[in-house]
């Protein structure tokens, strides 16, 4: 019968006997007993067999004796673990009679296991600032045995810092370290303890644990310098990068709490001359050391750890700077008036450069040279001065008010405010009209503006003074005379003088039929209030078409016949005479005249112009001329004396419409007529029966001169220049 069949058989037997008889027998056996140990003898007579099952491997029955014995090693901890009760259940089948028994075999624990810890060493980190009474849990020991053989107590090795406190629980025992004394890492950084776990067996077994207590550092110590004061000497001008000294500090703490960094403490200029390595504490030169600036230098160095919070300490470093002859003498000047050994004139020399040399007695000797620039301060010792004492300005008549007349400018040799000038107008005591009503001056620029329009025919020239004043204290000033000449404009038309210009008169002249060519018919006189070329008049004649009998002198205004009369000529010839000036544009005046041809000279009214004149004969006219010349000479002398007297009495005048004339005679029989600004030459004409005086300015040719004449009726006429000839009659008017 194989095992399967046998096992099936027993199942059948078991099922058949289950109801017939059930009984339970309890046995006990100690664990770890030797094999073959008899466990029970009550079944010797019953003859039973152990039913196949898991627990059957530990027991068997002696078929001869019927005893139950241990067949294999029994380990309670392997079978039941930490359970307090450990039992193995067996089923046995009796054969005579057949009956099934249930066997419960209780395994009795033996103290065959010592307590043990999971690890052999336990490391505990405790900060050194832990308080007395602080508790630190320890690892729990294990014991595989149960009951009285299990873990019962803990013991701690003897030490001065910790004790042990044991707590019993339902399933385990807990132990804690209790701090009895304050820790100090700097005195003892590591504490070694032995924790012993003891069970209740007899004899007891135990297990141990090495407890290593690391006292954790806190930053409770500040760094300490090797000495509180460092002294060193150094020469001035020591090269940059030169090492001077190294400072050193230590810290009783450990780790980051003992790592030290060095730095300068404070904020002084001397600190910038040096540099300290933050890790090594080495101090080196990083600037220019100058004995003259810093003969001794005190530095404060800080050593600071990296703890949290950090702690620091300080020391002093005294640096004595050794002098070197590296400075040239310094020249300091103090301004004193006693530097001056003579009068100073800023306008001649505005500054002086003075060279001074100073040398020391060092080895080698050093010297310095300085140049003192002495600037001469200005005083207001120079009055303003104009470029010329008399300034001539020219202004066109009829100009718009407010126009720029001229600009005056003065210089001042001084500087600054002493040379800042202002301009003003001076009123003359002899002036009837205030100058400020006529003109205005810009006090800063010296520009002179007109305040009204001027008429050359009324005012040909006026004079005033300009004063330039500086801003010095006291102010100085100077004057300049300004002559303003009003330039003529062609604003006046020619005017035909009487008798041909009398209102309501009919102009008519008679000539004989027998008149030869060149016969004098009439003379037209005209005057122009303008001056110069604007008053230079020309005469033009217009006849009926086809007549061509008369001509007129373009500069004299004399009308003469061109030819003899013919029977075909008209008896009455209407003439149109035009007088034009030389201005731009030209202005003119016209008149009409009828020339009537008569048969006989008896019909012609006797006229002064009919008197024949011989140039070679000394007539009454020549006598009159001589008398007139003498009279004019006397008048000239008297005028000259009067002019000198007036000049001595009054040297200048603000306004001068007309200046005193000066008349001079010449060997050729001509006169010179002079005014303050113009000179005229005078000559006489005798080619007509009229009396004329020719006056023209000397700078111009005679063709451009002015003609002043006096007719028999004492009427003044200004005409154009006549050809120079001998004089038959004279009339003079000097304006």
XYZ file of C-alpha atoms in Angstrom:
735
model
C 0.000 0.000 0.000
C 1.544 3.340 -1.070
C 1.335 6.550 0.868
C -1.648 7.894 -1.049
C -3.658 4.796 -0.521
C -2.617 4.641 3.106
C -3.566 8.293 3.557
C -6.910 7.712 1.944
C -7.435 4.714 4.134
C -6.830 6.685 7.223
C -9.220 9.351 6.102
C -11.890 6.754 5.764
C -11.051 5.319 9.153
C -10.989 8.781 10.614
C -14.377 9.638 9.244
C -15.823 6.350 10.515
C -14.439 6.736 13.937
C -15.063 10.476 14.290
C -18.467 9.940 15.736
C -17.743 6.747 17.587
C -15.251 8.168 20.007
C -13.564 11.567 20.403
C -11.199 12.287 23.251
C -8.495 14.951 23.811
C -5.283 14.312 25.636
C -2.934 17.173 26.628
C 0.784 16.635 26.885
C 3.658 19.100 27.440
C 7.227 18.986 26.258
C 10.083 21.391 26.571
C 11.558 22.881 23.449
C 14.982 21.916 22.382
C 14.726 18.391 24.040
C 16.795 15.668 22.593
C 15.406 13.366 19.924
C 13.884 10.174 21.344
C 12.703 11.762 24.516
C 9.478 9.992 25.654
C 6.683 12.400 25.812
C 3.822 10.172 27.083
C 3.242 6.503 28.200
C -0.520 6.360 28.806
C -1.141 5.039 25.348
C 1.083 2.055 25.599
C -1.788 -0.418 25.762
C -3.969 1.314 23.263
C -1.788 0.693 20.177
C -2.514 3.760 18.094
C -0.941 5.440 15.170
C -0.239 9.213 14.510
C -2.386 10.568 11.714
C -0.391 12.241 8.883
C -0.322 16.100 9.304
C 2.140 19.021 9.576
C 2.838 18.606 13.267
C 3.393 14.836 12.922
C 6.980 15.374 11.856
C 8.010 16.337 15.406
C 6.528 13.177 17.121
C 6.145 9.502 16.608
C 4.822 6.346 18.508
C 6.898 3.394 19.498
C 4.859 0.497 18.114
C 6.345 -1.927 20.572
C 5.842 0.097 23.717
C 3.154 2.566 22.532
C 5.165 5.481 23.883
C 5.025 8.961 22.168
C 8.521 10.271 21.651
C 10.195 13.370 20.059
C 11.276 12.670 16.579
C 12.776 16.098 15.548
C 14.139 19.318 17.117
C 11.421 21.537 18.469
C 12.034 25.357 18.492
C 9.196 27.155 20.150
C 10.259 30.582 18.727
C 10.219 29.100 15.248
C 6.840 27.485 15.712
C 4.995 30.154 17.668
C 7.074 33.284 17.554
C 6.246 35.687 20.353
C 2.972 34.015 21.342
C 2.807 33.200 24.999
C 1.119 29.817 24.396
C 2.669 27.435 21.953
C 0.970 24.055 21.270
C 1.082 21.416 18.540
C -2.067 19.439 17.753
C -1.874 15.755 16.741
C -4.501 13.152 15.936
C -3.954 9.510 16.822
C -6.056 6.424 15.796
C -6.379 3.500 18.240
C -6.809 0.085 16.643
C -8.231 -2.143 19.386
C -10.802 -0.832 19.715
C -10.815 1.726 16.933
C -10.943 5.094 18.462
C -9.650 8.638 17.356
C -7.752 10.760 19.800
C -6.835 14.405 19.626
C -3.474 15.154 21.208
C -2.444 18.732 22.234
C 1.233 18.956 22.941
C 2.194 22.202 24.709
C 5.717 23.402 23.939
C 7.318 24.779 27.098
C 9.656 27.790 26.502
C 13.277 27.489 27.520
C 15.592 30.513 28.021
C 17.521 29.732 24.914
C 17.550 33.308 23.427
C 19.372 36.360 24.785
C 17.971 39.879 24.314
C 19.398 41.696 21.234
C 19.292 45.141 19.543
C 18.680 45.680 15.852
C 22.072 47.429 15.475
C 25.224 47.078 17.458
C 25.822 50.837 17.593
C 23.421 53.690 18.017
C 24.544 57.275 17.305
C 22.735 60.046 19.127
C 23.339 63.711 18.249
C 22.662 66.083 21.120
C 23.229 69.832 20.911
C 25.501 71.257 23.531
C 22.857 73.700 24.614
C 20.427 70.901 25.593
C 18.804 71.474 28.966
C 19.128 69.220 31.999
C 16.192 66.772 32.155
C 15.880 66.518 28.387
C 15.006 62.928 27.327
C 16.290 61.031 24.339
C 14.594 57.691 23.345
C 16.841 54.673 22.867
C 16.389 51.695 20.559
C 14.230 48.862 21.987
C 15.829 45.432 22.562
C 14.099 42.240 21.438
C 13.962 38.787 23.121
C 12.516 35.777 21.280
C 11.711 34.017 24.527
C 8.442 34.609 26.342
C 7.226 34.723 29.841
C 9.820 34.886 32.506
C 12.524 34.251 29.962
C 11.689 37.441 28.023
C 13.273 40.967 28.377
C 12.983 42.262 31.909
C 15.320 45.303 32.336
C 17.933 47.745 30.901
C 21.223 48.873 32.442
C 23.390 51.892 31.399
C 27.104 52.140 31.804
C 28.377 54.586 34.376
C 28.845 58.240 33.152
C 28.486 61.806 34.467
C 26.017 63.157 31.932
C 23.163 60.657 31.393
C 20.902 58.264 33.332
C 18.345 55.760 32.043
C 14.619 55.620 32.599
C 12.827 52.307 31.748
C 9.104 52.054 30.958
C 7.335 48.661 30.924
C 4.598 48.220 28.385
C 2.233 45.401 27.534
C 4.412 43.980 24.831
C 7.764 45.766 25.203
C 10.004 47.735 27.490
C 11.138 51.253 26.509
C 14.310 53.013 27.677
C 15.172 56.743 27.548
C 18.379 58.668 28.213
C 17.876 61.491 30.677
C 20.400 64.427 30.589
C 21.698 64.967 34.091
C 24.434 67.554 33.408
C 24.901 70.338 30.869
C 27.024 69.420 27.881
C 30.019 71.376 26.552
C 31.296 70.283 23.171
C 34.524 72.174 23.653
C 35.274 69.980 26.776
C 33.924 66.630 25.505
C 32.676 66.336 21.999
C 31.780 62.563 22.086
C 30.331 60.444 24.954
C 30.406 56.625 24.686
C 27.724 54.636 26.582
C 26.785 50.926 26.788
C 23.134 49.996 27.101
C 22.517 46.397 28.437
C 19.199 44.554 27.954
C 18.579 41.685 30.531
C 15.896 38.931 30.354
C 14.271 37.007 33.292
C 15.734 33.600 32.633
C 17.703 31.565 35.104
C 20.430 32.160 34.575
C 19.574 35.450 32.846
C 20.822 36.310 29.395
C 21.681 39.839 28.167
C 22.488 41.868 25.059
C 24.366 45.171 24.707
C 24.189 48.327 22.480
C 26.998 50.813 21.986
C 25.517 54.285 22.313
C 27.673 57.091 20.833
C 26.495 60.563 21.917
C 27.833 63.265 19.620
C 27.676 66.675 21.286
C 26.575 68.985 18.485
C 28.325 72.328 18.289
C 26.518 75.665 18.526
C 28.139 79.036 17.807
C 28.760 79.907 21.402
C 32.390 80.977 21.026
C 33.621 84.079 19.235
C 36.923 84.135 17.357
C 40.064 85.131 19.291
C 43.040 86.883 17.683
C 46.497 85.557 18.418
C 47.295 89.018 19.794
C 45.185 92.128 20.243
C 47.724 94.544 18.697
C 49.883 94.154 15.595
C 52.652 96.657 14.810
C 54.442 97.075 11.487
C 56.671 99.637 9.760
C 56.433 100.489 6.086
C 58.207 102.977 3.844
C 56.131 105.506 2.016
C 55.691 104.871 -1.710
C 55.840 101.093 -1.062
C 54.776 99.319 -4.279
C 51.208 98.170 -4.556
C 50.797 94.483 -3.707
C 53.509 94.426 -1.028
C 52.583 92.197 1.941
C 52.721 93.984 5.305
C 51.462 91.553 7.951
C 49.072 88.657 8.481
C 46.560 88.628 11.313
C 45.265 85.342 12.685
C 42.290 84.371 14.836
C 40.902 81.022 16.023
C 37.466 79.797 17.098
C 36.804 76.968 19.591
C 33.680 75.999 17.716
C 33.792 73.581 14.833
C 32.553 73.364 11.303
C 31.063 76.437 9.820
C 30.996 78.015 13.278
C 34.782 78.004 13.304
C 35.332 79.277 9.759
C 36.645 82.841 10.030
C 36.632 85.722 7.563
C 38.696 88.890 7.969
C 37.766 92.441 7.017
C 38.562 96.030 7.890
C 36.241 97.681 10.335
C 35.343 101.346 10.074
C 35.172 103.862 7.252
C 38.336 105.952 7.062
C 40.461 107.149 4.157
C 43.380 105.032 5.347
C 41.432 101.808 4.769
C 41.486 102.497 1.016
C 45.302 102.237 1.049
C 45.266 98.555 2.078
C 43.517 95.311 1.294
C 43.005 92.275 3.552
C 42.457 88.765 2.238
C 39.178 87.654 3.733
C 40.280 84.043 4.327
C 43.979 84.310 5.184
C 44.028 87.664 6.979
C 46.983 88.840 4.871
C 47.205 92.660 4.615
C 48.775 94.080 1.432
C 49.306 97.588 0.013
C 46.773 98.680 -2.588
C 47.232 102.471 -2.615
C 49.843 105.198 -2.557
C 51.235 105.529 0.951
C 52.346 109.103 1.622
C 54.125 109.997 4.841
C 53.118 113.640 4.451
C 49.462 112.686 4.458
C 49.484 109.756 6.900
C 52.612 109.445 9.080
C 50.862 106.785 11.184
C 47.901 104.635 10.294
C 45.649 102.668 12.631
C 43.530 99.908 11.167
C 40.838 97.909 12.947
C 40.508 94.338 11.709
C 37.423 92.223 12.322
C 37.431 88.426 12.534
C 33.971 86.972 12.027
C 32.843 83.360 12.017
C 30.142 81.913 9.796
C 27.834 80.771 12.562
C 24.199 81.655 12.804
C 24.131 84.166 14.215
C 27.794 84.998 13.543
C 30.172 86.138 16.244
C 33.082 88.530 15.729
C 36.034 90.115 17.450
C 38.480 92.896 16.625
C 42.147 93.772 16.831
C 44.287 96.812 16.009
C 47.028 97.095 13.401
C 49.370 100.087 13.883
C 51.348 100.997 10.764
C 54.245 103.404 11.130
C 55.070 105.115 7.824
C 58.763 105.832 7.306
C 59.460 109.128 5.512
C 61.336 109.244 2.213
C 62.629 112.367 0.423
C 59.958 112.192 -2.231
C 58.501 115.698 -2.093
C 59.866 118.716 -3.814
C 59.549 121.975 -1.913
C 56.151 123.553 -2.150
C 56.035 127.219 -2.862
C 53.181 129.109 -1.236
C 52.606 132.671 -2.250
C 50.916 135.331 -0.195
C 49.894 138.463 -2.073
C 51.406 141.587 -0.513
C 51.455 145.126 -1.806
C 55.219 145.280 -0.920
C 55.837 143.165 -4.017
C 55.342 146.173 -5.994
C 58.358 148.503 -6.526
C 56.786 150.914 -8.978
C 53.499 152.159 -10.427
C 51.442 149.632 -12.351
C 49.522 150.357 -15.496
C 47.146 147.588 -16.548
C 46.738 149.086 -19.991
C 50.498 148.803 -20.574
C 51.021 145.390 -18.945
C 47.996 143.458 -17.761
C 49.971 140.611 -16.136
C 53.461 139.630 -14.966
C 54.978 136.140 -14.819
C 57.336 135.749 -11.822
C 59.510 132.604 -11.607
C 60.465 131.287 -8.125
C 62.781 128.282 -7.431
C 62.895 126.444 -4.068
C 65.284 123.531 -3.184
C 65.451 121.278 -0.078
C 68.528 119.757 1.611
C 67.528 116.134 1.204
C 69.607 113.444 -0.482
C 69.220 113.739 -3.345
C 68.104 117.357 -3.212
C 64.741 118.109 -4.708
C 63.600 121.432 -6.045
C 60.540 123.024 -7.548
C 59.934 125.944 -9.777
C 56.732 127.913 -9.831
C 55.602 130.733 -11.993
C 53.362 133.271 -10.337
C 51.055 135.006 -12.739
C 50.269 138.431 -11.353
C 47.125 139.903 -12.871
C 46.760 143.653 -12.630
C 43.278 144.646 -11.533
C 41.703 147.421 -13.486
C 40.715 150.787 -12.087
C 38.687 153.321 -13.971
C 41.553 155.559 -15.025
C 40.725 155.845 -18.730
C 37.895 157.863 -20.171
C 36.072 156.606 -23.246
C 37.445 157.935 -26.527
C 35.846 158.236 -29.924
C 37.747 157.322 -33.076
C 37.338 160.918 -34.272
C 36.248 164.089 -32.450
C 33.930 165.023 -35.331
C 31.595 162.539 -36.962
C 29.817 163.356 -40.198
C 26.500 161.752 -40.972
C 24.414 162.098 -44.123
C 20.630 161.885 -44.106
C 18.310 162.165 -47.062
C 15.537 164.674 -46.746
C 11.963 163.503 -46.509
C 13.139 160.304 -44.868
C 10.761 158.360 -42.648
C 10.846 159.125 -38.930
C 12.561 156.404 -36.919
C 15.171 155.602 -39.549
C 18.782 154.930 -38.617
C 20.906 158.047 -39.137
C 24.302 156.788 -38.024
C 26.035 154.823 -35.301
C 28.649 156.205 -32.967
C 31.136 154.027 -31.191
C 33.708 154.716 -28.501
C 36.399 152.566 -26.935
C 37.608 152.341 -23.361
C 41.044 150.998 -22.500
C 39.753 149.714 -19.171
C 38.033 146.335 -18.730
C 34.916 144.942 -17.111
C 32.411 147.436 -15.828
C 34.952 150.185 -16.319
C 34.722 149.554 -20.065
C 30.940 149.194 -20.266
C 29.760 152.303 -22.093
C 26.468 154.095 -22.401
C 25.676 156.852 -24.872
C 23.593 159.995 -24.404
C 22.820 163.224 -26.230
C 23.931 166.657 -25.046
C 21.733 169.703 -25.511
C 23.460 172.887 -26.540
C 22.692 176.021 -24.564
C 22.309 177.963 -27.845
C 19.861 175.473 -29.305
C 16.316 176.730 -29.593
C 14.909 173.259 -30.087
C 15.849 170.374 -27.718
C 17.932 167.857 -29.587
C 15.914 165.010 -28.044
C 12.869 166.152 -30.037
C 14.730 165.588 -33.295
C 16.766 162.463 -32.706
C 17.103 159.573 -30.287
C 20.128 157.451 -29.377
C 20.303 153.843 -28.192
C 22.232 154.103 -24.943
C 23.830 150.671 -25.391
C 24.607 150.391 -29.116
C 25.158 154.073 -29.962
C 22.711 153.888 -32.861
C 21.118 157.266 -33.613
C 17.586 157.402 -35.022
C 15.617 160.322 -36.424
C 12.391 161.307 -34.717
C 11.077 163.370 -37.633
C 11.449 163.935 -41.336
C 13.865 166.692 -42.406
C 13.597 169.187 -45.293
C 16.842 170.110 -47.029
C 15.389 173.419 -48.081
C 14.724 174.307 -44.437
C 17.629 172.598 -42.676
C 20.755 171.733 -44.612
C 22.848 170.760 -41.619
C 22.581 170.512 -37.874
C 25.045 169.634 -35.181
C 24.915 167.976 -31.767
C 27.171 166.231 -29.299
C 27.173 162.619 -28.105
C 28.596 161.720 -24.708
C 30.016 158.264 -23.982
C 30.105 157.392 -20.250
C 31.661 154.296 -18.711
C 30.303 152.370 -15.690
C 33.283 152.909 -13.442
C 33.260 154.580 -10.043
C 33.461 157.473 -10.488
C 32.339 157.323 -14.124
C 34.391 158.959 -16.855
C 33.079 160.361 -20.111
C 34.050 162.036 -23.366
C 32.181 163.845 -26.134
C 32.114 163.778 -29.913
C 30.517 166.257 -32.282
C 28.149 164.871 -34.888
C 27.432 166.891 -38.029
C 24.299 165.754 -39.818
C 24.056 166.847 -43.446
C 20.591 166.709 -44.989
C 21.009 165.405 -48.523
C 18.827 167.017 -51.111
C 16.107 165.150 -52.926
C 14.461 166.383 -56.109
C 11.225 167.364 -54.432
C 10.848 170.907 -55.855
C 9.862 171.808 -59.412
C 11.530 174.765 -61.168
C 9.777 178.129 -60.701
C 9.794 180.768 -63.483
C 10.525 184.168 -61.998
C 8.756 187.468 -62.836
C 8.008 189.188 -64.984
C 7.045 186.219 -67.106
C 5.477 184.433 -64.199
C 3.218 187.174 -62.808
C -0.340 185.938 -62.308
C -2.740 187.018 -65.056
C 0.010 188.539 -67.203
C 0.243 188.031 -70.966
C 3.766 187.328 -72.064
C 4.678 189.051 -75.320
C 7.873 190.317 -76.946
C 8.330 192.436 -80.124
C 11.154 192.112 -82.631
C 11.818 194.140 -85.829
C 11.359 192.518 -89.140
C 14.907 193.470 -90.026
C 16.381 191.565 -87.023
C 19.484 189.639 -87.904
C 20.252 186.082 -86.910
C 21.172 185.949 -83.243
C 18.951 188.848 -82.347
C 18.149 188.780 -78.580
C 14.454 188.351 -78.019
C 14.007 187.655 -74.304
C 15.549 185.845 -71.320
C 13.601 183.409 -69.203
C 14.689 183.213 -65.569
C 13.813 180.280 -63.328
C 14.878 179.043 -59.936
C 14.767 175.589 -58.202
C 14.604 175.352 -54.405
C 16.628 172.126 -54.561
C 20.418 172.007 -54.628
C 23.167 170.544 -56.756
C 22.133 168.546 -59.757
C 18.515 168.716 -58.631
C 18.722 172.535 -59.157
C 20.653 172.374 -62.449
C 18.081 173.776 -64.913
C 17.812 173.436 -68.682
C 15.586 175.416 -71.042
C 13.719 174.062 -74.034
C 11.607 175.888 -76.675
C 8.725 174.580 -78.767
C 7.579 176.488 -81.926
C 4.661 175.971 -84.298
C 5.404 173.271 -86.787
C 7.518 174.445 -89.692
C 8.544 177.767 -88.219
C 12.060 177.076 -86.861
C 12.831 180.744 -86.331
C 13.940 180.918 -82.706
C 16.335 179.098 -80.397
C 16.835 179.215 -76.632
C 20.044 178.730 -74.671
C 19.660 175.452 -72.766
C 21.586 176.809 -69.782
C 20.978 180.602 -70.082
C 17.292 180.745 -70.989
C 18.044 183.418 -73.640
C 15.742 183.358 -76.660
C 17.385 184.493 -79.936
C 16.604 184.367 -83.599
C 18.149 181.693 -85.762
C 17.857 183.601 -89.077
C 16.497 186.694 -90.732
C 12.782 187.181 -91.244
C 11.123 186.247 -94.521
C 7.882 187.264 -96.031
C 6.546 183.796 -95.446
C 7.022 184.009 -91.710
C 4.079 184.653 -89.442
C 3.687 187.997 -87.833
C 2.992 186.475 -84.442
C 4.928 183.456 -83.239
C 3.495 181.554 -80.221
C 6.326 179.908 -78.207
C 6.159 177.271 -75.438
C 9.128 177.363 -73.046
C 9.842 174.369 -70.730
C 12.259 174.610 -67.806
C 13.453 171.184 -66.481
C 15.750 170.307 -63.616
C 18.360 167.528 -63.624
C 16.843 165.438 -60.819
C 15.620 161.868 -60.875
C 12.877 161.937 -61.877
C 13.128 165.284 -63.609
C 10.627 168.030 -62.683
C 9.653 170.933 -65.015
C 7.694 174.180 -65.440
C 6.234 175.728 -68.642
C 5.220 179.156 -69.906
C 3.827 180.622 -73.142
C 5.112 183.659 -75.035
C 4.022 185.384 -78.229
C 6.763 187.026 -80.311
C 5.318 189.773 -82.545
C 7.231 190.936 -85.665
C 6.997 194.737 -86.241
C 8.142 196.740 -89.257
C 10.195 199.448 -87.588
C 12.409 199.883 -84.559
C 10.423 202.974 -83.660
C 7.528 200.782 -82.821
C 9.584 198.947 -80.264
C 9.604 200.241 -76.767
C 13.040 201.244 -75.672
C 14.606 198.623 -73.499
C 17.776 198.303 -71.555
C 18.769 195.399 -73.679
C 18.897 197.600 -76.772
C 21.879 199.561 -75.462
C 24.902 198.687 -77.553
C 27.999 197.769 -75.660
C 31.538 197.784 -76.824
C 33.885 195.567 -74.989
C 36.876 197.772 -75.505
C 35.294 201.077 -74.287
C 35.285 202.142 -70.639
C 31.622 202.954 -70.219
C 29.530 203.999 -67.246
C 28.729 200.337 -66.744
C 32.373 199.597 -66.174
C 32.451 202.366 -63.596
C 29.491 200.855 -61.857
C 31.227 197.512 -61.940
C 34.334 198.948 -60.359
C 32.278 200.598 -57.649
C 30.450 197.333 -57.024
C 33.700 195.397 -56.789
C 35.084 197.809 -54.237
C 31.839 197.694 -52.271
C 31.800 193.946 -52.271
C 35.439 193.852 -51.176
C 34.638 196.118 -48.242
C 31.654 193.984 -47.373
C 33.880 190.882 -47.596
C 36.450 192.335 -45.223
C 33.760 193.409 -42.768
C 32.184 189.955 -42.993
C 35.549 188.286 -42.436
C 36.173 190.363 -39.310
C 32.666 189.622 -38.075
C 33.116 185.923 -38.746
C 36.324 185.825 -36.726
C 34.612 187.613 -33.867
C 31.700 185.203 -33.941
C 34.056 182.204 -33.981
C 35.887 183.512 -30.971
C 32.651 184.111 -29.124
C 31.046 180.772 -29.949
C 33.112 177.828 -31.074
C 30.268 175.536 -31.924
C 26.529 175.527 -32.453
C 23.939 172.825 -32.215
C 22.120 173.862 -35.348
C 23.337 175.789 -38.369
C 21.080 176.332 -41.267
C 23.381 178.839 -42.887
C 27.050 179.516 -42.158
C 28.790 182.846 -42.415
C 30.069 183.386 -46.006
C 33.667 184.152 -46.927
C 34.293 186.010 -50.246
C 37.806 186.176 -51.765
C 38.969 188.018 -54.900
C 41.396 186.593 -57.467
C 43.767 188.306 -59.993
C 41.681 187.137 -62.937
C 38.740 189.164 -61.673
C 36.762 186.237 -60.220
C 35.554 185.806 -56.682
C 35.506 182.832 -54.330
C 32.409 182.517 -52.151
C 32.965 180.114 -49.205
C 30.684 178.665 -46.590
C 31.592 176.297 -43.728
C 31.106 173.253 -45.889
C 31.231 174.570 -49.483
C 33.280 176.945 -51.567
C 31.925 178.761 -54.612
C 33.736 180.457 -57.501
C 32.137 183.632 -58.943
C 32.508 184.913 -62.503
C 30.564 187.354 -64.684
C 28.991 187.256 -68.140
C 28.739 190.172 -70.612
C 27.261 188.517 -73.640
C 23.813 189.936 -72.841
C 22.476 193.167 -71.622
C 21.297 191.436 -68.467
C 23.453 191.493 -65.330
C 24.420 188.041 -63.958
C 26.744 186.592 -61.373
C 27.806 182.932 -61.856
C 28.466 181.010 -58.619
C 29.473 177.292 -58.683
C 30.970 175.009 -56.031
C 34.689 174.516 -56.451
C 34.600 170.664 -56.401
C 32.329 170.716 -59.491
C 33.072 171.876 -63.025
C 31.555 175.235 -64.063
C 28.902 173.512 -66.076
C 27.430 172.147 -62.837
C 27.605 175.428 -60.926
C 24.808 177.619 -59.684
C 24.009 181.033 -61.119
C 22.852 183.893 -58.943
C 21.726 187.063 -60.717
C 19.999 190.309 -59.929
C 17.816 191.967 -62.469
C 17.114 195.622 -62.764
C 14.167 195.342 -60.441
C 16.257 193.821 -57.646
C 14.712 190.424 -58.226
C 16.959 187.519 -57.323
C 17.231 184.806 -59.944
C 19.219 181.561 -59.727
C 20.035 180.213 -63.185
C 22.521 177.904 -64.772
C 26.186 178.638 -65.377
C 26.989 181.162 -68.119
C 30.154 181.275 -70.202
C 32.795 183.360 -68.484
C 33.210 186.833 -69.995
C 33.773 190.411 -69.043
C 31.219 192.135 -66.854
C 28.900 194.866 -68.009
C 26.632 195.049 -64.956
C 26.595 193.280 -61.590
C 24.015 192.088 -59.157
C 24.958 189.789 -56.228
C 22.918 187.890 -53.709
C 24.634 185.616 -51.279
C 22.487 183.242 -49.246
